[in-house]
PDB file of C-alpha atoms in Angstrom:
ATOM      1  CA  UNK A  16     109.484  30.156   8.573  1.00  0.00           C
ATOM      2  CA  UNK A  17     109.587  29.685   4.841  1.00  0.00           C
ATOM      3  CA  UNK A  18     112.529  31.612   4.296  1.00  0.00           C
ATOM      4  CA  UNK A  19     116.047  29.749   4.123  1.00  0.00           C
ATOM      5  CA  UNK A  20     119.627  30.424   3.107  1.00  0.00           C
ATOM      6  CA  UNK A  21     121.640  28.469   0.611  1.00  0.00           C
ATOM      7  CA  UNK A  22     125.570  29.165   0.633  1.00  0.00           C
ATOM      8  CA  UNK A  23     127.551  28.584  -2.636  1.00  0.00           C
ATOM      9  CA  UNK A  24     130.897  28.403  -0.843  1.00  0.00           C
ATOM     10  CA  UNK A  25     134.628  29.348  -2.053  1.00  0.00           C
ATOM     11  CA  UNK A  26     133.847  30.180  -5.534  1.00  0.00           C
ATOM     12  CA  UNK A  27     136.204  31.547  -8.019  1.00  0.00           C
ATOM     13  CA  UNK A  28     139.783  33.007  -8.017  1.00  0.00           C
ATOM     14  CA  UNK A  29     139.564  34.114  -4.473  1.00  0.00           C
ATOM     15  CA  UNK A  30     137.429  31.442  -3.052  1.00  0.00           C
ATOM     16  CA  UNK A  31     134.507  33.926  -2.197  1.00  0.00           C
ATOM     17  CA  UNK A  32     131.374  32.765  -0.635  1.00  0.00           C
ATOM     18  CA  UNK A  33     128.085  33.624  -2.246  1.00  0.00           C
ATOM     19  CA  UNK A  34     124.672  33.321  -0.524  1.00  0.00           C
ATOM     20  CA  UNK A  35     121.103  33.207  -1.626  1.00  0.00           C
ATOM     21  CA  UNK A  36     118.058  33.806   0.435  1.00  0.00           C
ATOM     22  CA  UNK A  37     114.858  32.618  -0.776  1.00  0.00           C
ATOM     23  CA  UNK A  38     111.442  32.536   0.400  1.00  0.00           C
ATOM     24  CA  UNK A  39     109.702  29.328  -0.592  1.00  0.00           C
ATOM     25  CA  UNK A  40     106.098  30.944   0.090  1.00  0.00           C
ATOM     26  CA  UNK A  41     106.515  33.215  -2.605  1.00  0.00           C
ATOM     27  CA  UNK A  42     109.209  31.742  -4.546  1.00  0.00           C
ATOM     28  CA  UNK A  43     111.281  34.799  -4.731  1.00  0.00           C
ATOM     29  CA  UNK A  44     115.147  35.275  -4.043  1.00  0.00           C
ATOM     30  CA  UNK A  45     118.198  37.387  -3.576  1.00  0.00           C
ATOM     31  CA  UNK A  46     121.630  36.877  -3.976  1.00  0.00           C
ATOM     32  CA  UNK A  47     124.533  38.312  -2.107  1.00  0.00           C
ATOM     33  CA  UNK A  48     127.707  38.784  -4.017  1.00  0.00           C
ATOM     34  CA  UNK A  49     127.582  37.457  -7.627  1.00  0.00           C
ATOM     35  CA  UNK A  50     131.085  36.015  -7.467  1.00  0.00           C
ATOM     36  CA  UNK A  51     131.552  34.437 -11.051  1.00  0.00           C
ATOM     37  CA  UNK A  52     129.693  32.162 -13.393  1.00  0.00           C
ATOM     38  CA  UNK A  53     126.242  33.708 -13.704  1.00  0.00           C
ATOM     39  CA  UNK A  54     124.520  30.792 -15.187  1.00  0.00           C
ATOM     40  CA  UNK A  55     125.750  28.584 -12.418  1.00  0.00           C
ATOM     41  CA  UNK A  56     124.419  31.085  -9.836  1.00  0.00           C
ATOM     42  CA  UNK A  57     121.112  31.445 -11.502  1.00  0.00           C
ATOM     43  CA  UNK A  58     120.708  27.425 -11.796  1.00  0.00           C
ATOM     44  CA  UNK A  59     121.242  27.083  -8.146  1.00  0.00           C
ATOM     45  CA  UNK A  60     118.635  29.816  -7.483  1.00  0.00           C
ATOM     46  CA  UNK A  61     116.186  27.918  -9.974  1.00  0.00           C
ATOM     47  CA  UNK A  62     117.061  24.523  -8.382  1.00  0.00           C
ATOM     48  CA  UNK A  63     115.360  25.609  -5.331  1.00  0.00           C
ATOM     49  CA  UNK A  64     112.364  26.793  -7.025  1.00  0.00           C
ATOM     50  CA  UNK A  65     112.816  30.295  -6.717  1.00  0.00           C
ATOM     51  CA  UNK A  66     113.179  33.303  -8.996  1.00  0.00           C
ATOM     52  CA  UNK A  67     115.777  35.723  -8.682  1.00  0.00           C
ATOM     53  CA  UNK A  68     114.550  39.331  -7.881  1.00  0.00           C
ATOM     54  CA  UNK A  69     117.335  41.072  -6.427  1.00  0.00           C
ATOM     55  CA  UNK A  70     121.328  41.160  -6.660  1.00  0.00           C
ATOM     56  CA  UNK A  71     123.313  42.650  -3.777  1.00  0.00           C
ATOM     57  CA  UNK A  72     126.978  43.347  -3.414  1.00  0.00           C
ATOM     58  CA  UNK A  73     128.612  43.848  -0.135  1.00  0.00           C
ATOM     59  CA  UNK A  74     131.324  45.848  -2.048  1.00  0.00           C
ATOM     60  CA  UNK A  75     132.954  46.475  -5.457  1.00  0.00           C
ATOM     61  CA  UNK A  76     135.909  44.005  -5.424  1.00  0.00           C
ATOM     62  CA  UNK A  77     136.214  41.773  -8.371  1.00  0.00           C
ATOM     63  CA  UNK A  78     135.767  38.701  -6.551  1.00  0.00           C
ATOM     64  CA  UNK A  79     132.427  39.992  -5.344  1.00  0.00           C
ATOM     65  CA  UNK A  80     130.482  41.090  -8.608  1.00  0.00           C
ATOM     66  CA  UNK A  81     132.465  39.443 -11.329  1.00  0.00           C
ATOM     67  CA  UNK A  82     129.206  38.116 -12.341  1.00  0.00           C
ATOM     68  CA  UNK A  83     127.063  40.902 -11.746  1.00  0.00           C
ATOM     69  CA  UNK A  84     126.620  42.084 -15.262  1.00  0.00           C
ATOM     70  CA  UNK A  85     125.738  38.741 -16.854  1.00  0.00           C
ATOM     71  CA  UNK A  86     123.452  37.711 -13.590  1.00  0.00           C
ATOM     72  CA  UNK A  87     121.408  40.913 -14.200  1.00  0.00           C
ATOM     73  CA  UNK A  88     120.992  40.123 -18.019  1.00  0.00           C
ATOM     74  CA  UNK A  89     120.005  36.796 -17.636  1.00  0.00           C
ATOM     75  CA  UNK A  90     117.581  37.331 -14.539  1.00  0.00           C
ATOM     76  CA  UNK A  91     116.219  40.701 -15.103  1.00  0.00           C
ATOM     77  CA  UNK A  92     116.924  41.342 -11.535  1.00  0.00           C
ATOM     78  CA  UNK A  93     118.200  44.898 -10.229  1.00  0.00           C
ATOM     79  CA  UNK A  94     121.846  45.230  -8.846  1.00  0.00           C
ATOM     80  CA  UNK A  95     122.351  47.338  -5.506  1.00  0.00           C
ATOM     81  CA  UNK A  96     125.786  48.573  -3.981  1.00  0.00           C
ATOM     82  CA  UNK A  97     127.112  51.577  -2.402  1.00  0.00           C
ATOM     83  CA  UNK A  98     127.939  54.707  -4.537  1.00  0.00           C
ATOM     84  CA  UNK A  99     131.438  54.806  -2.722  1.00  0.00           C
ATOM     85  CA  UNK A 100     132.557  51.752  -4.585  1.00  0.00           C
ATOM     86  CA  UNK A 101     131.522  52.685  -8.112  1.00  0.00           C
ATOM     87  CA  UNK A 102     135.294  53.413  -9.175  1.00  0.00           C
ATOM     88  CA  UNK A 103     135.829  49.602  -8.211  1.00  0.00           C
ATOM     89  CA  UNK A 104     133.224  48.689 -10.676  1.00  0.00           C
ATOM     90  CA  UNK A 105     134.460  51.100 -13.108  1.00  0.00           C
ATOM     91  CA  UNK A 106     137.936  49.684 -12.814  1.00  0.00           C
ATOM     92  CA  UNK A 107     136.886  45.855 -13.019  1.00  0.00           C
ATOM     93  CA  UNK A 108     138.373  45.243 -16.577  1.00  0.00           C
ATOM     94  CA  UNK A 109     141.604  46.750 -15.974  1.00  0.00           C
ATOM     95  CA  UNK A 110     141.503  44.564 -12.358  1.00  0.00           C
ATOM     96  CA  UNK A 111     141.388  41.343 -14.624  1.00  0.00           C
ATOM     97  CA  UNK A 112     144.567  42.677 -16.397  1.00  0.00           C
ATOM     98  CA  UNK A 113     146.296  42.843 -13.095  1.00  0.00           C
ATOM     99  CA  UNK A 114     145.175  39.603 -11.548  1.00  0.00           C
ATOM    100  CA  UNK A 115     144.953  37.194 -14.769  1.00  0.00           C
ATOM    101  CA  UNK A 116     146.403  38.943 -17.727  1.00  0.00           C
ATOM    102  CA  UNK A 117     143.007  39.184 -19.228  1.00  0.00           C
ATOM    103  CA  UNK A 118     140.579  41.899 -19.037  1.00  0.00           C
ATOM    104  CA  UNK A 119     137.500  40.881 -16.707  1.00  0.00           C
ATOM    105  CA  UNK A 120     133.893  41.833 -18.180  1.00  0.00           C
ATOM    106  CA  UNK A 121     132.540  45.233 -17.182  1.00  0.00           C
ATOM    107  CA  UNK A 122     130.433  45.383 -14.057  1.00  0.00           C
ATOM    108  CA  UNK A 123     126.605  45.717 -13.972  1.00  0.00           C
ATOM    109  CA  UNK A 124     125.359  49.409 -13.901  1.00  0.00           C
ATOM    110  CA  UNK A 125     123.703  49.585 -10.477  1.00  0.00           C
ATOM    111  CA  UNK A 126     119.893  49.957 -10.414  1.00  0.00           C
ATOM    112  CA  UNK A 127     119.976  51.753  -7.013  1.00  0.00           C
ATOM    113  CA  UNK A 128     122.846  53.165  -4.794  1.00  0.00           C
ATOM    114  CA  UNK A 129     122.542  51.806  -1.184  1.00  0.00           C
ATOM    115  CA  UNK A 130     123.213  55.099   1.302  1.00  0.00           C
ATOM    116  CA  UNK A 131     125.536  55.149   4.247  1.00  0.00           C
ATOM    117  CA  UNK A 132     122.410  55.440   6.392  1.00  0.00           C
ATOM    118  CA  UNK A 133     120.917  51.789   7.450  1.00  0.00           C
ATOM    119  CA  UNK A 134     117.890  51.165   5.353  1.00  0.00           C
ATOM    120  CA  UNK A 135     115.627  48.069   5.167  1.00  0.00           C
ATOM    121  CA  UNK A 136     115.452  46.004   2.059  1.00  0.00           C
ATOM    122  CA  UNK A 137     112.205  43.660   1.774  1.00  0.00           C
ATOM    123  CA  UNK A 138     111.495  40.862  -0.531  1.00  0.00           C
ATOM    124  CA  UNK A 139     108.662  38.885   0.699  1.00  0.00           C
ATOM    125  CA  UNK A 140     109.170  37.731   4.297  1.00  0.00           C
ATOM    126  CA  UNK A 141     112.971  38.343   3.564  1.00  0.00           C
ATOM    127  CA  UNK A 142     114.044  41.575   5.435  1.00  0.00           C
ATOM    128  CA  UNK A 143     117.580  42.574   5.568  1.00  0.00           C
ATOM    129  CA  UNK A 144     119.229  45.759   7.155  1.00  0.00           C
ATOM    130  CA  UNK A 145     122.251  47.362   5.463  1.00  0.00           C
ATOM    131  CA  UNK A 146     124.980  48.319   7.700  1.00  0.00           C
ATOM    132  CA  UNK A 147     127.299  50.867   6.436  1.00  0.00           C
ATOM    133  CA  UNK A 148     130.809  49.094   7.267  1.00  0.00           C
ATOM    134  CA  UNK A 149     133.711  50.719   5.366  1.00  0.00           C
ATOM    135  CA  UNK A 150     137.327  49.999   5.944  1.00  0.00           C
ATOM    136  CA  UNK A 151     138.021  47.134   3.695  1.00  0.00           C
ATOM    137  CA  UNK A 152     136.462  49.055   0.956  1.00  0.00           C
ATOM    138  CA  UNK A 153     135.000  52.749   0.987  1.00  0.00           C
ATOM    139  CA  UNK A 154     131.471  51.616   0.361  1.00  0.00           C
ATOM    140  CA  UNK A 155     131.413  48.178   2.312  1.00  0.00           C
ATOM    141  CA  UNK A 156     128.048  46.909   3.186  1.00  0.00           C
ATOM    142  CA  UNK A 157     126.913  44.253   5.521  1.00  0.00           C
ATOM    143  CA  UNK A 158     123.571  42.725   5.595  1.00  0.00           C
ATOM    144  CA  UNK A 159     121.799  41.694   8.778  1.00  0.00           C
ATOM    145  CA  UNK A 160     118.846  39.357   8.840  1.00  0.00           C
ATOM    146  CA  UNK A 161     117.747  40.376  12.400  1.00  0.00           C
ATOM    147  CA  UNK A 162     114.878  37.831  12.706  1.00  0.00           C
ATOM    148  CA  UNK A 163     117.282  34.872  12.214  1.00  0.00           C
ATOM    149  CA  UNK A 164     120.266  36.830  13.841  1.00  0.00           C
ATOM    150  CA  UNK A 165     122.325  36.166  10.694  1.00  0.00           C
ATOM    151  CA  UNK A 166     125.168  38.682   9.542  1.00  0.00           C
ATOM    152  CA  UNK A 167     126.264  38.569   5.908  1.00  0.00           C
ATOM    153  CA  UNK A 168     129.625  40.478   6.704  1.00  0.00           C
ATOM    154  CA  UNK A 169     131.306  40.519   3.454  1.00  0.00           C
ATOM    155  CA  UNK A 170     134.885  41.078   3.576  1.00  0.00           C
ATOM    156  CA  UNK A 171     134.529  43.120   6.771  1.00  0.00           C
ATOM    157  CA  UNK A 172     134.826  40.480   9.377  1.00  0.00           C
ATOM    158  CA  UNK A 173     136.077  36.689   9.168  1.00  0.00           C
ATOM    159  CA  UNK A 174     136.612  33.893  11.732  1.00  0.00           C
ATOM    160  CA  UNK A 175     139.855  35.013  13.550  1.00  0.00           C
ATOM    161  CA  UNK A 176     140.427  37.714  11.014  1.00  0.00           C
ATOM    162  CA  UNK A 177     139.558  40.949   9.158  1.00  0.00           C
ATOM    163  CA  UNK A 178     139.375  42.396   5.816  1.00  0.00           C
ATOM    164  CA  UNK A 179     142.489  43.557   4.112  1.00  0.00           C
ATOM    165  CA  UNK A 180     143.322  47.160   4.511  1.00  0.00           C
ATOM    166  CA  UNK A 181     146.346  47.368   2.013  1.00  0.00           C
ATOM    167  CA  UNK A 182     143.858  48.368  -0.856  1.00  0.00           C
ATOM    168  CA  UNK A 183     142.814  51.369  -2.632  1.00  0.00           C
ATOM    169  CA  UNK A 184     140.404  53.073  -0.630  1.00  0.00           C
ATOM    170  CA  UNK A 185     140.989  50.628   2.497  1.00  0.00           C
ATOM    171  CA  UNK A 186     141.928  51.981   6.122  1.00  0.00           C
ATOM    172  CA  UNK A 187     142.498  49.851   8.934  1.00  0.00           C
ATOM    173  CA  UNK A 188     141.166  52.352  11.685  1.00  0.00           C
ATOM    174  CA  UNK A 189     137.962  52.614   9.898  1.00  0.00           C
ATOM    175  CA  UNK A 190     137.450  48.977   9.389  1.00  0.00           C
ATOM    176  CA  UNK A 191     137.993  48.504  13.223  1.00  0.00           C
ATOM    177  CA  UNK A 192     135.292  51.166  14.184  1.00  0.00           C
ATOM    178  CA  UNK A 193     133.083  49.387  11.670  1.00  0.00           C
ATOM    179  CA  UNK A 194     133.633  46.076  13.436  1.00  0.00           C
ATOM    180  CA  UNK A 195     133.628  47.315  16.976  1.00  0.00           C
ATOM    181  CA  UNK A 196     130.913  50.024  16.746  1.00  0.00           C
ATOM    182  CA  UNK A 197     128.504  48.608  14.154  1.00  0.00           C
ATOM    183  CA  UNK A 198     128.750  44.848  14.137  1.00  0.00           C
ATOM    184  CA  UNK A 199     129.770  43.872  17.583  1.00  0.00           C
ATOM    185  CA  UNK A 200     126.664  45.688  19.192  1.00  0.00           C
ATOM    186  CA  UNK A 201     124.253  43.453  17.216  1.00  0.00           C
ATOM    187  CA  UNK A 202     124.992  40.758  20.169  1.00  0.00           C
ATOM    188  CA  UNK A 203     127.122  38.025  20.561  1.00  0.00           C
ATOM    189  CA  UNK A 204     124.506  35.191  19.559  1.00  0.00           C
ATOM    190  CA  UNK A 205     124.724  36.564  15.934  1.00  0.00           C
ATOM    191  CA  UNK A 206     126.041  34.162  13.298  1.00  0.00           C
ATOM    192  CA  UNK A 207     128.450  35.873  10.988  1.00  0.00           C
ATOM    193  CA  UNK A 208     128.371  34.376   7.279  1.00  0.00           C
ATOM    194  CA  UNK A 209     131.454  36.018   5.751  1.00  0.00           C
ATOM    195  CA  UNK A 210     132.779  36.624   2.251  1.00  0.00           C
ATOM    196  CA  UNK A 211     135.497  33.873   2.673  1.00  0.00           C
ATOM    197  CA  UNK A 212     135.834  31.114   4.887  1.00  0.00           C
ATOM    198  CA  UNK A 213     134.036  29.421   7.827  1.00  0.00           C
ATOM    199  CA  UNK A 214     131.016  30.727   9.760  1.00  0.00           C
ATOM    200  CA  UNK A 215     131.648  32.405  13.183  1.00  0.00           C
ATOM    201  CA  UNK A 216     129.683  34.201  15.820  1.00  0.00           C
ATOM    202  CA  UNK A 217     130.199  37.811  16.957  1.00  0.00           C
ATOM    203  CA  UNK A 218     130.602  36.622  20.301  1.00  0.00           C
ATOM    204  CA  UNK A 219     133.236  34.085  19.413  1.00  0.00           C
ATOM    205  CA  UNK A 220     134.945  36.847  17.289  1.00  0.00           C
ATOM    206  CA  UNK A 221     134.882  39.407  20.320  1.00  0.00           C
ATOM    207  CA  UNK A 222     136.623  36.800  22.507  1.00  0.00           C
ATOM    208  CA  UNK A 223     139.141  35.309  20.358  1.00  0.00           C
ATOM    209  CA  UNK A 224     139.929  37.544  17.288  1.00  0.00           C
ATOM    210  CA  UNK A 225     143.271  39.026  17.628  1.00  0.00           C
ATOM    211  CA  UNK A 226     142.423  42.148  15.608  1.00  0.00           C
ATOM    212  CA  UNK A 227     139.462  42.708  17.958  1.00  0.00           C
ATOM    213  CA  UNK A 228     140.810  42.122  21.094  1.00  0.00           C
ATOM    214  CA  UNK A 229     143.991  44.241  20.488  1.00  0.00           C
ATOM    215  CA  UNK A 230     142.008  47.061  19.247  1.00  0.00           C
ATOM    216  CA  UNK A 231     139.579  46.922  22.274  1.00  0.00           C
ATOM    217  CA  UNK A 232     142.479  46.723  24.690  1.00  0.00           C
ATOM    218  CA  UNK A 233     144.177  49.710  22.931  1.00  0.00           C
ATOM    219  CA  UNK A 234     140.738  51.795  23.748  1.00  0.00           C
ATOM    220  CA  UNK A 235     140.494  51.124  27.392  1.00  0.00           C
TER     221      UNK A 235
END
């Protein structure tokens, strides 16, 4: 396989993970969650000999889209996100005031809205399925690379934890349904590449994640 993943870990104010998936055969790449410092993100893509062709966001919280506008401008790559998180993009400058005392730059204007229904995104030999997994954010999308059994879970699911549900538009019950009804059925062997922290697997989280264990026990 000529497709590979590069992880840029713990970037920015919230130690957010950014992922680049590139195809050596075509030289094309996509990026999941443009965290911050667009020139550095683009340099990481180009260091692999790739050209950035697509920018994806798992959701609209600032730490996942802060570099979206500049990265889109520098690369010419389109930016995709679910429309339900447009309000978070609109609020990005004011969000900066709350967190840092200074305005964040405006987010990129989406070139396409991802739908709630699952769809397939293809770039060369890279094929990602979109999975609508709201709860942490109303438009949260997880990306599943079925061929490689890799799940880019954003802030839906972490090693031993789950996404926050005390934020505008979030809901705990909705998040737990996303995890148990959408993600866990993908299979225990699927490796989870989250928006924060270390890798895990769906099997490990099914067995040890206290939030999942408690929720599943309550449903029995």
